[in-house]
mmCIF file of N, CA and C in Angstrom:
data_model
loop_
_atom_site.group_PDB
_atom_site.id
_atom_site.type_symbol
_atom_site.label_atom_id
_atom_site.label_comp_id
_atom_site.label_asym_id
_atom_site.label_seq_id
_atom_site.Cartn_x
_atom_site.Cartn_y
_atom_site.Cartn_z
ATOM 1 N N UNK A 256 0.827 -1.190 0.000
ATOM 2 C CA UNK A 256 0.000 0.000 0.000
ATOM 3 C C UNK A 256 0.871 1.253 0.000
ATOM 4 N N UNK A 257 1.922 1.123 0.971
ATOM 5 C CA UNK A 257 2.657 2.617 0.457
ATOM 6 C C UNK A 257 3.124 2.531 -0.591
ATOM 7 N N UNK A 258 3.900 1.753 -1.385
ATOM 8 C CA UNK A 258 4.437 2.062 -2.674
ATOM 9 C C UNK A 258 2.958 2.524 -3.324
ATOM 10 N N UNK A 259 1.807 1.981 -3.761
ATOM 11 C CA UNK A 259 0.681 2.692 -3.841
ATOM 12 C C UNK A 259 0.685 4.275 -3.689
ATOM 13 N N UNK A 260 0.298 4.363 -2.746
ATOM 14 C CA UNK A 260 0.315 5.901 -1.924
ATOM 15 C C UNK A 260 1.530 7.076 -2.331
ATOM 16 N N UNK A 261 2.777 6.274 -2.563
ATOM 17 C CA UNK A 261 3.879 7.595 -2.857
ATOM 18 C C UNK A 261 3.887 7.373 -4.259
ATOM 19 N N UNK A 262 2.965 6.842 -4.938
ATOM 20 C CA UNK A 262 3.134 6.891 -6.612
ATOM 21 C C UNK A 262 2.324 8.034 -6.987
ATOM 22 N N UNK A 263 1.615 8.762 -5.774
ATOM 23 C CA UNK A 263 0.824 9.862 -6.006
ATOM 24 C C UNK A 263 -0.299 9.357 -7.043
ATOM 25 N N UNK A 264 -0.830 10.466 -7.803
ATOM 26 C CA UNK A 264 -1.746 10.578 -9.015
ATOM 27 C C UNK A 264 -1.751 9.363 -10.146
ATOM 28 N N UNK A 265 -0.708 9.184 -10.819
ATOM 29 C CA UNK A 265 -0.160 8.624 -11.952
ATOM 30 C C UNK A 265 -0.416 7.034 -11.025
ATOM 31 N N UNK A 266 -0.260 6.746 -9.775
ATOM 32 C CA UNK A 266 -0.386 4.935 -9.534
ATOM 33 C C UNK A 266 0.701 4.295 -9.883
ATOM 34 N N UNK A 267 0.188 3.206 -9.873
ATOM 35 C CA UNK A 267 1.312 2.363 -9.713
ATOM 36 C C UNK A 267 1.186 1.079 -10.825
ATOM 37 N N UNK A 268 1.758 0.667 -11.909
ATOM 38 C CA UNK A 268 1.153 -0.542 -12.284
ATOM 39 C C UNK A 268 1.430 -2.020 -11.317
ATOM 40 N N UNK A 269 0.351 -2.821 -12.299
ATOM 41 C CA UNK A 269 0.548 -4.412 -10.533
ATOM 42 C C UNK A 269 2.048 -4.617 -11.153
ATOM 43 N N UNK A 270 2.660 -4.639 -12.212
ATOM 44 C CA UNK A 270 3.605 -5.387 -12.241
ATOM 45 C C UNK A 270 4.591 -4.906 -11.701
ATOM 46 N N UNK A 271 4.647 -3.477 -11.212
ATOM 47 C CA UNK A 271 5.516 -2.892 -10.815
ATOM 48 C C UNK A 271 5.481 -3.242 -9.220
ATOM 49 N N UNK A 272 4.663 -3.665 -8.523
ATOM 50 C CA UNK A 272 4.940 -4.155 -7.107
ATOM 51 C C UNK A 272 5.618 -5.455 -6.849
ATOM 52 N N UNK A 273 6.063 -6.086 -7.597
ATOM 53 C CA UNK A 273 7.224 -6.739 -8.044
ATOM 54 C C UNK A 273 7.111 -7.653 -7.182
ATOM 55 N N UNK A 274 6.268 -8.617 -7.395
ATOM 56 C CA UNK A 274 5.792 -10.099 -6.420
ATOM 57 C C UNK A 274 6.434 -11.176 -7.001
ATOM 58 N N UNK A 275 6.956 -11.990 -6.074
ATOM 59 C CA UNK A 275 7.160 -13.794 -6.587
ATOM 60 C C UNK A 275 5.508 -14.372 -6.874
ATOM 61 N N UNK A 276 5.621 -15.185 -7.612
ATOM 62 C CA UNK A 276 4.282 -15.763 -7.879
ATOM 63 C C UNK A 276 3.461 -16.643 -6.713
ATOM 64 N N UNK A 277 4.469 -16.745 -5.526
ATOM 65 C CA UNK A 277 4.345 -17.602 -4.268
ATOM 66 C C UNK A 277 3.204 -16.403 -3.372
ATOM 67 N N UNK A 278 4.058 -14.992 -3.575
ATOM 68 C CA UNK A 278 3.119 -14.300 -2.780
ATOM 69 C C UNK A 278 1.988 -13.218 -3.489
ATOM 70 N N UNK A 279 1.899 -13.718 -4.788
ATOM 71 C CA UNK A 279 1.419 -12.758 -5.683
ATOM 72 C C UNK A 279 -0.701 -12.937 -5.048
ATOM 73 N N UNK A 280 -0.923 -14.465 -4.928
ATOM 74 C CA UNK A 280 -2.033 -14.671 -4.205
ATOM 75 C C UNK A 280 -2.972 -13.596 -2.963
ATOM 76 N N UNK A 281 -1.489 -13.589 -1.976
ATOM 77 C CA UNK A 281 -1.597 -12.716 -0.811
ATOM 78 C C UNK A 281 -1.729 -11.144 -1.548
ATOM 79 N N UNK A 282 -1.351 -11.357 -2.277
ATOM 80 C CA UNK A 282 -1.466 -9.602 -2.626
ATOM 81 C C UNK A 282 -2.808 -9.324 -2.945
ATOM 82 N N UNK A 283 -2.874 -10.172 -4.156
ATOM 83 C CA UNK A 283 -4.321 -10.683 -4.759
ATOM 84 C C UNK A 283 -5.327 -9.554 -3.860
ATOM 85 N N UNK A 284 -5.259 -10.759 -2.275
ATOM 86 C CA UNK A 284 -6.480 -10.699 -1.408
ATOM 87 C C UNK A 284 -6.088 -9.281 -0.895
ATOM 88 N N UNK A 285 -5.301 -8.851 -0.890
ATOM 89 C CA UNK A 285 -5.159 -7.467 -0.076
ATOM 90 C C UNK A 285 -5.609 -6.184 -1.038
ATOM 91 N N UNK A 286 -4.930 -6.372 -2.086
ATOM 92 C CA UNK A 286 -5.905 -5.469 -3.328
ATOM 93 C C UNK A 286 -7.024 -5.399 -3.229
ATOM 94 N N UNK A 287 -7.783 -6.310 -3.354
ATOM 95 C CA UNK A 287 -9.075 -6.968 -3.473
ATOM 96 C C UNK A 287 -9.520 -6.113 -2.024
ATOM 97 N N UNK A 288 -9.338 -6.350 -1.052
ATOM 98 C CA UNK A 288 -9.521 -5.809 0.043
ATOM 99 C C UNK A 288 -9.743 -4.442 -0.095
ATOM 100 N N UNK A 289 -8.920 -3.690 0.081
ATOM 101 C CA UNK A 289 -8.139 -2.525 -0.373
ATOM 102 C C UNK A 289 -9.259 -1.735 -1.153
ATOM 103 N N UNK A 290 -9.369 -2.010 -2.153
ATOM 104 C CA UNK A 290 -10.786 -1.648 -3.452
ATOM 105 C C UNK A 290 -12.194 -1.715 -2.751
ATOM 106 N N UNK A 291 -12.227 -3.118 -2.338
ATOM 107 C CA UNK A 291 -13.826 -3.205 -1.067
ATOM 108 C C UNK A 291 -13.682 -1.505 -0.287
ATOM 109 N N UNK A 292 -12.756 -1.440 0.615
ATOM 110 C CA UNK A 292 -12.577 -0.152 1.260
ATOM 111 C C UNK A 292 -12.534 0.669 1.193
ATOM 112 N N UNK A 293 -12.288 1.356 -0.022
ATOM 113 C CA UNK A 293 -12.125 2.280 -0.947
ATOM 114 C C UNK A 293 -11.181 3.307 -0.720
ATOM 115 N N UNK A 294 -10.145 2.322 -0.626
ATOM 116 C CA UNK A 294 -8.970 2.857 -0.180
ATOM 117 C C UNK A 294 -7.877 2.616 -1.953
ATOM 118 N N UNK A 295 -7.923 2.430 -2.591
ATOM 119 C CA UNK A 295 -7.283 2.125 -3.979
ATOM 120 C C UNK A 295 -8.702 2.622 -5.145
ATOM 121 N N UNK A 296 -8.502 2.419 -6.121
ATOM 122 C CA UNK A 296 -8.982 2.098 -7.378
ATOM 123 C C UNK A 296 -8.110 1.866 -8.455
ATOM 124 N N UNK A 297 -8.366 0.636 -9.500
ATOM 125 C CA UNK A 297 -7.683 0.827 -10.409
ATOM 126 C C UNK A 297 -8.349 1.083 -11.811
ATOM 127 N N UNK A 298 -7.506 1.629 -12.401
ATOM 128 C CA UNK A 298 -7.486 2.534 -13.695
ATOM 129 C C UNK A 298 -6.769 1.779 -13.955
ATOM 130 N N UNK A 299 -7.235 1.375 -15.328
ATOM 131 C CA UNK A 299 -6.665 0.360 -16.178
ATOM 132 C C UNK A 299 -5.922 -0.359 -15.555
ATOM 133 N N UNK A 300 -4.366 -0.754 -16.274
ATOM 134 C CA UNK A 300 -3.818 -1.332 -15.376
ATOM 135 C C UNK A 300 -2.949 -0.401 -13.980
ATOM 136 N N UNK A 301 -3.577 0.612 -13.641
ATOM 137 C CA UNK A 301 -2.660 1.288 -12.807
ATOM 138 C C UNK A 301 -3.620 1.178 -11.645
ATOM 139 N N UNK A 302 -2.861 0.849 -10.365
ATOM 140 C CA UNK A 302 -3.439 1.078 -9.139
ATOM 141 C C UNK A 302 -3.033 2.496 -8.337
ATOM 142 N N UNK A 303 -4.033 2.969 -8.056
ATOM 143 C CA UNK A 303 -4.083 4.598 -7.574
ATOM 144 C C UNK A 303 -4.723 4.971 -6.053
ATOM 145 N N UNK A 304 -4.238 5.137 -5.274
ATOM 146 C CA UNK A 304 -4.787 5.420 -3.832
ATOM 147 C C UNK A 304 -5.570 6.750 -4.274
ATOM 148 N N UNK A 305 -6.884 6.020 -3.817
ATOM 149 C CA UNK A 305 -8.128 7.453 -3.804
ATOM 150 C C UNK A 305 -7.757 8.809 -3.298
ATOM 151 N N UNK A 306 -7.412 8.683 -2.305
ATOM 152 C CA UNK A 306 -6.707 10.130 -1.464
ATOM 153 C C UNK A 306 -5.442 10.653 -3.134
ATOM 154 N N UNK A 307 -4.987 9.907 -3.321
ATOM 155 C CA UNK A 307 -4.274 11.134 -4.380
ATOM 156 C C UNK A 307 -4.716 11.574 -5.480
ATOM 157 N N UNK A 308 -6.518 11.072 -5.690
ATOM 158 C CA UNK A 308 -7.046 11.758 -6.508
ATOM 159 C C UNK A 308 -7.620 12.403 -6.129
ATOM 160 N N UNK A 309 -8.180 13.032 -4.971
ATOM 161 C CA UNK A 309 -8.636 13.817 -4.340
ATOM 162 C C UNK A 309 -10.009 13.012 -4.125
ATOM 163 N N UNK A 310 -10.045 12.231 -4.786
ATOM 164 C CA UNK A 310 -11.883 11.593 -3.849
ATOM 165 C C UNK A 310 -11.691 10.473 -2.976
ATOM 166 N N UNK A 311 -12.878 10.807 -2.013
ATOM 167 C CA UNK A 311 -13.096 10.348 -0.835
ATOM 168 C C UNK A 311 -13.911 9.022 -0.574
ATOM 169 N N UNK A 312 -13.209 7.981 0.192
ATOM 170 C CA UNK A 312 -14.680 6.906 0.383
ATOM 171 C C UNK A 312 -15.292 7.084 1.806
ATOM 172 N N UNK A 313 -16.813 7.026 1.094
ATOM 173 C CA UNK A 313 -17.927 7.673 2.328
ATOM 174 C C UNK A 313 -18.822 6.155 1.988
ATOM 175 N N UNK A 314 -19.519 6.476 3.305
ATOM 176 C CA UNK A 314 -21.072 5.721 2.978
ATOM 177 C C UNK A 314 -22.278 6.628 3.275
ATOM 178 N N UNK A 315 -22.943 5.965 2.339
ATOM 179 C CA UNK A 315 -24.504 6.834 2.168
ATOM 180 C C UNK A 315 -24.912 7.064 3.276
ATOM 181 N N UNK A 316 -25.295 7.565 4.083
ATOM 182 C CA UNK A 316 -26.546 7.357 5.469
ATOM 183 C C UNK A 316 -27.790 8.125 5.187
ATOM 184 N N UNK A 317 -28.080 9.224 4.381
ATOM 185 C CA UNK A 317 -29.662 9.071 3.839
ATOM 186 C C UNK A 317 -29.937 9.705 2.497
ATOM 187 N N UNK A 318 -31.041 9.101 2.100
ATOM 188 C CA UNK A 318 -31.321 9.299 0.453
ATOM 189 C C UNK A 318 -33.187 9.934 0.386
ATOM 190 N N UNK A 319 -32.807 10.779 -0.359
ATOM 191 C CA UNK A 319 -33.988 11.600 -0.294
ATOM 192 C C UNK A 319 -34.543 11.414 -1.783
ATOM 193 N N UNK A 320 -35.877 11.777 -2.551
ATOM 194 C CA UNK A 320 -35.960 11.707 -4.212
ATOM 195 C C UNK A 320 -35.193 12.086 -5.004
ATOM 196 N N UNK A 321 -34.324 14.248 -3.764
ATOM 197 C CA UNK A 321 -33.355 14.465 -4.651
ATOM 198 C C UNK A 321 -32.028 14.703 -3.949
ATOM 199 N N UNK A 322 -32.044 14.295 -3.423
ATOM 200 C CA UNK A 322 -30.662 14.315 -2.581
ATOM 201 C C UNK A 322 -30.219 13.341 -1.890
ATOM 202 N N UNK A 323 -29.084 13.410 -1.233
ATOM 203 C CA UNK A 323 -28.898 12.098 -0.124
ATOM 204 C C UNK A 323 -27.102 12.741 0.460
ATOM 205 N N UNK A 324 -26.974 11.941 1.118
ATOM 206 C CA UNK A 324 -25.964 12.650 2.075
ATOM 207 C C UNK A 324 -24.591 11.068 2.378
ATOM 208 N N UNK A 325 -23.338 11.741 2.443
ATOM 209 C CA UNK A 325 -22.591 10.547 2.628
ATOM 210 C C UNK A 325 -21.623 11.393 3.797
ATOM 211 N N UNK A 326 -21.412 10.107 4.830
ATOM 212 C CA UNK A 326 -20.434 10.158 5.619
ATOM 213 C C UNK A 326 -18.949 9.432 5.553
ATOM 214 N N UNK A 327 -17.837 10.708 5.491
ATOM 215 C CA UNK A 327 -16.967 9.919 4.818
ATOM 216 C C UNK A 327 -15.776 9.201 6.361
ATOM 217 N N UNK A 328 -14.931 9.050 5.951
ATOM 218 C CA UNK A 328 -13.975 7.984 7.155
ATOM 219 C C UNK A 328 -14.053 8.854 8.634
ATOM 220 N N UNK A 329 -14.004 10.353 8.151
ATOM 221 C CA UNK A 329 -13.772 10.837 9.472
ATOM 222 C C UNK A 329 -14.862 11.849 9.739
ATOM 223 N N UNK A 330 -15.930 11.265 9.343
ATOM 224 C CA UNK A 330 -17.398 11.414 10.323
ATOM 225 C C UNK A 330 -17.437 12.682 9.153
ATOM 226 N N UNK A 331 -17.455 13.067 8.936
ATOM 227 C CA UNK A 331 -17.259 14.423 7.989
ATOM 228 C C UNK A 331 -18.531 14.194 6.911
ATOM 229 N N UNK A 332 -19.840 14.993 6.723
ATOM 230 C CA UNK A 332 -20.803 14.840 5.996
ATOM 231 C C UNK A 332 -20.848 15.161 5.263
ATOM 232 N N UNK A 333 -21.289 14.681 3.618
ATOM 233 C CA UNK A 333 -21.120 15.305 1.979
ATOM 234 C C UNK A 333 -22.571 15.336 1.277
ATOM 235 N N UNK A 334 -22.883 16.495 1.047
ATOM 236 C CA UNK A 334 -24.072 16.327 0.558
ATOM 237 C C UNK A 334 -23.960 16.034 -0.989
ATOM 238 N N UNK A 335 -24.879 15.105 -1.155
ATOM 239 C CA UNK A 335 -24.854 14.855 -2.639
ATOM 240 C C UNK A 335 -26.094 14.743 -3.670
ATOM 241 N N UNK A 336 -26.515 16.156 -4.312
ATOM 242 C CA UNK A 336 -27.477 15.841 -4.968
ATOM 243 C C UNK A 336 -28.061 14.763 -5.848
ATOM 244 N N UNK A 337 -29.323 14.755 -5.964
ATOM 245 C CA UNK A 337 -29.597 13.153 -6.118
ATOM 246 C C UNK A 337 -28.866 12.504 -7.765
ATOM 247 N N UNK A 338 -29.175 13.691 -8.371
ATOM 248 C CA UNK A 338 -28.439 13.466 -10.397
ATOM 249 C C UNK A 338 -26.842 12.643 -9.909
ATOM 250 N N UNK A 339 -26.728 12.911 -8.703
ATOM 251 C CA UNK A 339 -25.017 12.599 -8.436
ATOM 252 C C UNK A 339 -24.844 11.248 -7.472
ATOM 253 N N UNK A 340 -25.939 10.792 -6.977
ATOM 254 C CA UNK A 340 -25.889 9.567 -6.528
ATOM 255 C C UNK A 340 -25.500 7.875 -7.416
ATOM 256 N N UNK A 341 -25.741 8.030 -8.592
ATOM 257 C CA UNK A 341 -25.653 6.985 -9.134
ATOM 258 C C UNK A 341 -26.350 5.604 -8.742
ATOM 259 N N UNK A 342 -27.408 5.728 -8.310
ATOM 260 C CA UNK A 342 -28.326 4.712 -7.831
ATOM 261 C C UNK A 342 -27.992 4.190 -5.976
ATOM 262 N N UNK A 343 -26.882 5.042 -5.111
ATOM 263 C CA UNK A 343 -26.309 4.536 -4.315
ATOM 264 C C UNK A 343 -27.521 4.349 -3.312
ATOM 265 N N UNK A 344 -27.403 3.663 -1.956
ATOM 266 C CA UNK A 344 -28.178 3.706 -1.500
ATOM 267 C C UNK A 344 -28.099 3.682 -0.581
ATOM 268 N N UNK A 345 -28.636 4.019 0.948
ATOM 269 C CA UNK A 345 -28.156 4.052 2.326
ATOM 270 C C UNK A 345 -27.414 2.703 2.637
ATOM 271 N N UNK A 346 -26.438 2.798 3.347
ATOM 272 C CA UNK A 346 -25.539 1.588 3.333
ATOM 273 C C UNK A 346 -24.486 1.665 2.607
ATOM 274 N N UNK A 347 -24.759 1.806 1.439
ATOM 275 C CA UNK A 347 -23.487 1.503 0.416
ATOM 276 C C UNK A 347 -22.386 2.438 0.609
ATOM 277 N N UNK A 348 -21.578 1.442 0.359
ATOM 278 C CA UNK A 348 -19.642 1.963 0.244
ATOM 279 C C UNK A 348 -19.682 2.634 -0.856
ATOM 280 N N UNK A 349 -18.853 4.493 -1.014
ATOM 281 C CA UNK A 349 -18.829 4.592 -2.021
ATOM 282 C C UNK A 349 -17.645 5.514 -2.452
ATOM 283 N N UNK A 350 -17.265 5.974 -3.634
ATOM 284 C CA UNK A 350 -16.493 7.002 -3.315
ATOM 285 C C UNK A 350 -16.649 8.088 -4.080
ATOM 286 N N UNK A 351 -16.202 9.041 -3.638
ATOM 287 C CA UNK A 351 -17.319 10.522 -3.769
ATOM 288 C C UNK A 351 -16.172 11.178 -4.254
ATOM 289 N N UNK A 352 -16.469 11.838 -5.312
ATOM 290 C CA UNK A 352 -15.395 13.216 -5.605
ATOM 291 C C UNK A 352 -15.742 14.493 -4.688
ATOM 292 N N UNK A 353 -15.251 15.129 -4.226
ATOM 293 C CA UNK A 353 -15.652 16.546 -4.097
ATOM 294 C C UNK A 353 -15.932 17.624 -5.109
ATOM 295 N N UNK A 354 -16.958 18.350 -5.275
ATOM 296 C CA UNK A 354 -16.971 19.629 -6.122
ATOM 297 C C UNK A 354 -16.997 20.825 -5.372
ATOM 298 N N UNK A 355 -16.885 21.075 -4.545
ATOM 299 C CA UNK A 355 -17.041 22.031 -3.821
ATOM 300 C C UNK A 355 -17.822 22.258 -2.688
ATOM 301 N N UNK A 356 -18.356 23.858 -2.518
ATOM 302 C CA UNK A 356 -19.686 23.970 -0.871
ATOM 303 C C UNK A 356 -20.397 24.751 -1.253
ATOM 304 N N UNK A 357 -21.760 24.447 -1.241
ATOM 305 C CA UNK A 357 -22.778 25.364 -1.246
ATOM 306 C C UNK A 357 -23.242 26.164 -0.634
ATOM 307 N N UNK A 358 -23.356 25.014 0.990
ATOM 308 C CA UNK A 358 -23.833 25.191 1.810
ATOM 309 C C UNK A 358 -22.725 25.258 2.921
ATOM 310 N N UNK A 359 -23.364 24.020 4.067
ATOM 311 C CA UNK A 359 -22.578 23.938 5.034
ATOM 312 C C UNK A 359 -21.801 22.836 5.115
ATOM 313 N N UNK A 360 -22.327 21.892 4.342
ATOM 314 C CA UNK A 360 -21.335 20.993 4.128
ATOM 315 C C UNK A 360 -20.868 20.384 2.465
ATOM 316 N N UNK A 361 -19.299 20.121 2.121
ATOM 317 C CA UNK A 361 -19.254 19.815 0.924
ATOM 318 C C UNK A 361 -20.003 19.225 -0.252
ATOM 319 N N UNK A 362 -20.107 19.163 -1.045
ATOM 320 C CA UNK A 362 -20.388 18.862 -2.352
ATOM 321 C C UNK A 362 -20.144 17.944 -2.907
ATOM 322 N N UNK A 363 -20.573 16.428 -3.375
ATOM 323 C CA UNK A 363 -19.723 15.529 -3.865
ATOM 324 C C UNK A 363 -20.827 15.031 -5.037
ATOM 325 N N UNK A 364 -20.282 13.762 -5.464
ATOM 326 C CA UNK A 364 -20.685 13.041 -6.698
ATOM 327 C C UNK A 364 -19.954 11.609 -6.469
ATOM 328 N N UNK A 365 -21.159 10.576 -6.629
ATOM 329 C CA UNK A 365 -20.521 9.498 -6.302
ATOM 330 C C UNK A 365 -20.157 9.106 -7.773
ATOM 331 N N UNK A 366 -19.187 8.188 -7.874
ATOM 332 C CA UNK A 366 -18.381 7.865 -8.904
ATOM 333 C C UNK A 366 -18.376 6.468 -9.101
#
């Protein structure tokens, strides 16, 4: 994960984390992990820690006809108009770009 993380923006490709095929499995599951959390995404073949694209993983906690609202890791609330939900739904893991503040709390778009 840090080699991840200090590849900044641009990521990292998998082949570049430079595994024996013995532990390439274990990685496997930790990627895999990693993505569930929404702590990575990959782009094509490049793996990219969310934080260096600037979006955030939140979960939904309420959904309105046109709005709905996500709480991201550190309790921190994002309002997200509903055109910008993408079908998400209370519960769901997601990860949110920021666009800015309207109001009182940020602006996002789930992705």
């Amino acid at each position: 994960m840090e080699k991840i993380l200090s590849a900044g923006r641009k990521g990292l490709s998998y082949q570049k984390l430079a595994v024996d095929k013995a532990a390439r499995k274990e990685l496997d599951g930790i990627l895999k992990q990693l993505r569930n959390e929404g702590q990575i995404v990959a782009r094509g073949e490049q793996l990219t820690a969310v934080k260096a694209l600037g979006f955030v993983p939140a979960t939904i906690t309420r959904v309105s006809g046109r709005f709905g609202f996500a709480e991201d890791d550190k309790g921190g609330e994002i309002f997200i108009p509903g055109r910008f939900l993408e079908g998400a739904l209370v519960g769901d893991r997601v990860i949110v770009k920021l666009l800015g503040t309207m109001g009182k709390n940020p602006d996002g778009r789930v992705l």
